[in-house]
mmCIF file of the C-alpha atoms, coordinates in Angstrom:
data_MODEL
# 
_entry.id   MODEL 
# 
loop_
_atom_site.group_PDB 
_atom_site.id 
_atom_site.type_symbol 
_atom_site.label_atom_id 
_atom_site.label_alt_id 
_atom_site.label_comp_id 
_atom_site.label_asym_id 
_atom_site.label_entity_id 
_atom_site.label_seq_id 
_atom_site.pdbx_PDB_ins_code 
_atom_site.Cartn_x 
_atom_site.Cartn_y 
_atom_site.Cartn_z 
_atom_site.occupancy 
_atom_site.B_iso_or_equiv 
_atom_site.pdbx_formal_charge 
_atom_site.auth_seq_id 
_atom_site.auth_comp_id 
_atom_site.auth_asym_id 
_atom_site.auth_atom_id 
_atom_site.pdbx_PDB_model_num 
ATOM 1  C CA . MET A 1 1  ? 35.469  -9.843  17.027 1.00 0.00 ? 1  MET A CA 1 
ATOM 2  C CA . THR A 1 2  ? 32.424  -7.695  16.751 1.00 0.00 ? 2  THR A CA 1 
ATOM 3  C CA . ALA A 1 3  ? 30.097  -8.080  13.816 1.00 0.00 ? 3  ALA A CA 1 
ATOM 4  C CA . LYS A 1 4  ? 29.802  -5.135  11.466 1.00 0.00 ? 4  LYS A CA 1 
ATOM 5  C CA . ARG A 1 5  ? 26.294  -3.697  11.315 1.00 0.00 ? 5  ARG A CA 1 
ATOM 6  C CA . ASN A 1 6  ? 24.682  -2.994  7.987  1.00 0.00 ? 6  ASN A CA 1 
ATOM 7  C CA . ARG A 1 7  ? 23.654  0.625   8.190  1.00 0.00 ? 7  ARG A CA 1 
ATOM 8  C CA . ARG A 1 8  ? 21.451  2.329   5.697  1.00 0.00 ? 8  ARG A CA 1 
ATOM 9  C CA . LYS A 1 9  ? 20.338  5.908   5.353  1.00 0.00 ? 9  LYS A CA 1 
ATOM 10 C CA . GLN A 1 10 ? 16.551  6.059   5.316  1.00 0.00 ? 10 GLN A CA 1 
ATOM 11 C CA . THR A 1 11 ? 15.100  8.125   2.478  1.00 0.00 ? 11 THR A CA 1 
ATOM 12 C CA . GLN A 1 12 ? 11.536  8.081   3.846  1.00 0.00 ? 12 GLN A CA 1 
ATOM 13 C CA . SER A 1 13 ? 10.288  9.031   7.288  1.00 0.00 ? 13 SER A CA 1 
ATOM 14 C CA . LEU A 1 14 ? 9.135   6.316   9.675  1.00 0.00 ? 14 LEU A CA 1 
ATOM 15 C CA . GLN A 1 15 ? 5.505   7.373   9.154  1.00 0.00 ? 15 GLN A CA 1 
ATOM 16 C CA . GLU A 1 16 ? 5.852   7.055   5.375  1.00 0.00 ? 16 GLU A CA 1 
ATOM 17 C CA . ARG A 1 17 ? 7.462   3.616   5.641  1.00 0.00 ? 17 ARG A CA 1 
ATOM 18 C CA . LEU A 1 18 ? 4.748   2.379   8.008  1.00 0.00 ? 18 LEU A CA 1 
ATOM 19 C CA . MET A 1 19 ? 1.947   3.659   5.782  1.00 0.00 ? 19 MET A CA 1 
ATOM 20 C CA . THR A 1 20 ? 3.570   2.169   2.671  1.00 0.00 ? 20 THR A CA 1 
ATOM 21 C CA . SER A 1 21 ? 3.811   -1.170  4.438  1.00 0.00 ? 21 SER A CA 1 
ATOM 22 C CA . ALA A 1 22 ? 0.160   -0.922  5.528  1.00 0.00 ? 22 ALA A CA 1 
ATOM 23 C CA . ASP A 1 23 ? -0.968  -0.134  1.978  1.00 0.00 ? 23 ASP A CA 1 
ATOM 24 C CA . PHE A 1 24 ? 1.057   -3.041  0.588  1.00 0.00 ? 24 PHE A CA 1 
ATOM 25 C CA . ALA A 1 25 ? -0.406  -5.483  3.147  1.00 0.00 ? 25 ALA A CA 1 
ATOM 26 C CA . ARG A 1 26 ? -3.948  -4.313  2.350  1.00 0.00 ? 26 ARG A CA 1 
ATOM 27 C CA . GLU A 1 27 ? -3.350  -4.744  -1.391 1.00 0.00 ? 27 GLU A CA 1 
ATOM 28 C CA . ARG A 1 28 ? -2.096  -8.292  -0.870 1.00 0.00 ? 28 ARG A CA 1 
ATOM 29 C CA . ALA A 1 29 ? -5.025  -9.116  1.418  1.00 0.00 ? 29 ALA A CA 1 
ATOM 30 C CA . ARG A 1 30 ? -7.508  -7.799  -1.142 1.00 0.00 ? 30 ARG A CA 1 
ATOM 31 C CA . GLY A 1 31 ? -6.562  -10.528 -3.598 1.00 0.00 ? 31 GLY A CA 1 
ATOM 32 C CA . MET A 1 32 ? -6.779  -13.377 -1.086 1.00 0.00 ? 32 MET A CA 1 
ATOM 33 C CA . PRO A 1 33 ? -9.692  -15.545 -0.093 1.00 0.00 ? 33 PRO A CA 1 
ATOM 34 C CA . PRO A 1 34 ? -10.945 -15.198 3.501  1.00 0.00 ? 34 PRO A CA 1 
ATOM 35 C CA . GLY A 1 35 ? -8.697  -17.046 5.927  1.00 0.00 ? 35 GLY A CA 1 
ATOM 36 C CA . LYS A 1 36 ? -5.942  -16.844 8.489  1.00 0.00 ? 36 LYS A CA 1 
ATOM 37 C CA . GLU A 1 37 ? -3.270  -15.393 6.192  1.00 0.00 ? 37 GLU A CA 1 
ATOM 38 C CA . ARG A 1 38 ? -5.599  -12.632 4.973  1.00 0.00 ? 38 ARG A CA 1 
ATOM 39 C CA . GLU A 1 39 ? -6.562  -11.738 8.554  1.00 0.00 ? 39 GLU A CA 1 
ATOM 40 C CA . THR A 1 40 ? -2.879  -11.620 9.516  1.00 0.00 ? 40 THR A CA 1 
ATOM 41 C CA . LEU A 1 41 ? -2.149  -9.190  6.668  1.00 0.00 ? 41 LEU A CA 1 
ATOM 42 C CA . LEU A 1 42 ? -5.079  -6.971  7.621  1.00 0.00 ? 42 LEU A CA 1 
ATOM 43 C CA . ARG A 1 43 ? -4.004  -6.994  11.281 1.00 0.00 ? 43 ARG A CA 1 
ATOM 44 C CA . ARG A 1 44 ? -0.453  -6.036  10.283 1.00 0.00 ? 44 ARG A CA 1 
ATOM 45 C CA . ALA A 1 45 ? -1.799  -3.186  8.133  1.00 0.00 ? 45 ALA A CA 1 
ATOM 46 C CA . LYS A 1 46 ? -3.854  -1.860  11.060 1.00 0.00 ? 46 LYS A CA 1 
ATOM 47 C CA . GLN A 1 47 ? -0.889  -2.132  13.445 1.00 0.00 ? 47 GLN A CA 1 
ATOM 48 C CA . ASN A 1 48 ? 1.349   -0.207  11.041 1.00 0.00 ? 48 ASN A CA 1 
ATOM 49 C CA . GLU A 1 49 ? -1.305  2.459   10.622 1.00 0.00 ? 49 GLU A CA 1 
ATOM 50 C CA . VAL A 1 50 ? -1.697  2.864   14.394 1.00 0.00 ? 50 VAL A CA 1 
ATOM 51 C CA . ALA A 1 51 ? 2.081   2.952   14.890 1.00 0.00 ? 51 ALA A CA 1 
ATOM 52 C CA . SER A 1 52 ? 2.366   5.665   12.232 1.00 0.00 ? 52 SER A CA 1 
ATOM 53 C CA . ASN A 1 53 ? -0.337  7.732   13.921 1.00 0.00 ? 53 ASN A CA 1 
ATOM 54 C CA . LEU A 1 54 ? 1.296   7.319   17.351 1.00 0.00 ? 54 LEU A CA 1 
ATOM 55 C CA . THR A 1 55 ? 4.708   8.282   16.015 1.00 0.00 ? 55 THR A CA 1 
ATOM 56 C CA . ASP A 1 56 ? 3.159   11.338  14.404 1.00 0.00 ? 56 ASP A CA 1 
ATOM 57 C CA . LEU A 1 57 ? 1.412   12.278  17.663 1.00 0.00 ? 57 LEU A CA 1 
ATOM 58 C CA . LEU A 1 58 ? 4.542   11.795  19.794 1.00 0.00 ? 58 LEU A CA 1 
ATOM 59 C CA . SER A 1 59 ? 6.669   13.902  17.466 1.00 0.00 ? 59 SER A CA 1 
ATOM 60 C CA . ALA A 1 60 ? 4.156   16.780  17.394 1.00 0.00 ? 60 ALA A CA 1 
ATOM 61 C CA . PRO A 1 61 ? 5.565   20.111  18.651 1.00 0.00 ? 61 PRO A CA 1 
ATOM 62 C CA . GLY A 1 62 ? 2.925   20.485  21.364 1.00 0.00 ? 62 GLY A CA 1 
ATOM 63 C CA . TYR A 1 63 ? 3.465   17.042  22.900 1.00 0.00 ? 63 TYR A CA 1 
ATOM 64 C CA . ARG A 1 64 ? 4.934   17.056  26.426 1.00 0.00 ? 64 ARG A CA 1 
ATOM 65 C CA . ARG A 1 65 ? 6.126   14.019  28.332 1.00 0.00 ? 65 ARG A CA 1 
ATOM 66 C CA . HIS A 1 66 ? 5.119   13.637  31.968 1.00 0.00 ? 66 HIS A CA 1 
ATOM 67 C CA . GLY A 1 67 ? 7.842   13.042  34.524 1.00 0.00 ? 67 GLY A CA 1 
ATOM 68 C CA . GLY A 1 68 ? 11.434  13.767  33.643 1.00 0.00 ? 68 GLY A CA 1 
ATOM 69 C CA . SER A 1 69 ? 12.794  17.297  33.955 1.00 0.00 ? 69 SER A CA 1 
# 
């Protein structure tokens, strides 16, 4: 038997979800003392921010992929 996948309709764009996650991680890190967990949260926030910017860039109308047809 195949497992049934839980599917959900996204109400926010990927960029919005990534930025929301980055903001949430930064807020949590703000209330923490310096340490490994705080650095991990800040790194995750930065990664989400970069991913959001890349997704935005790649979906821009003027973007062309090299190779392909």
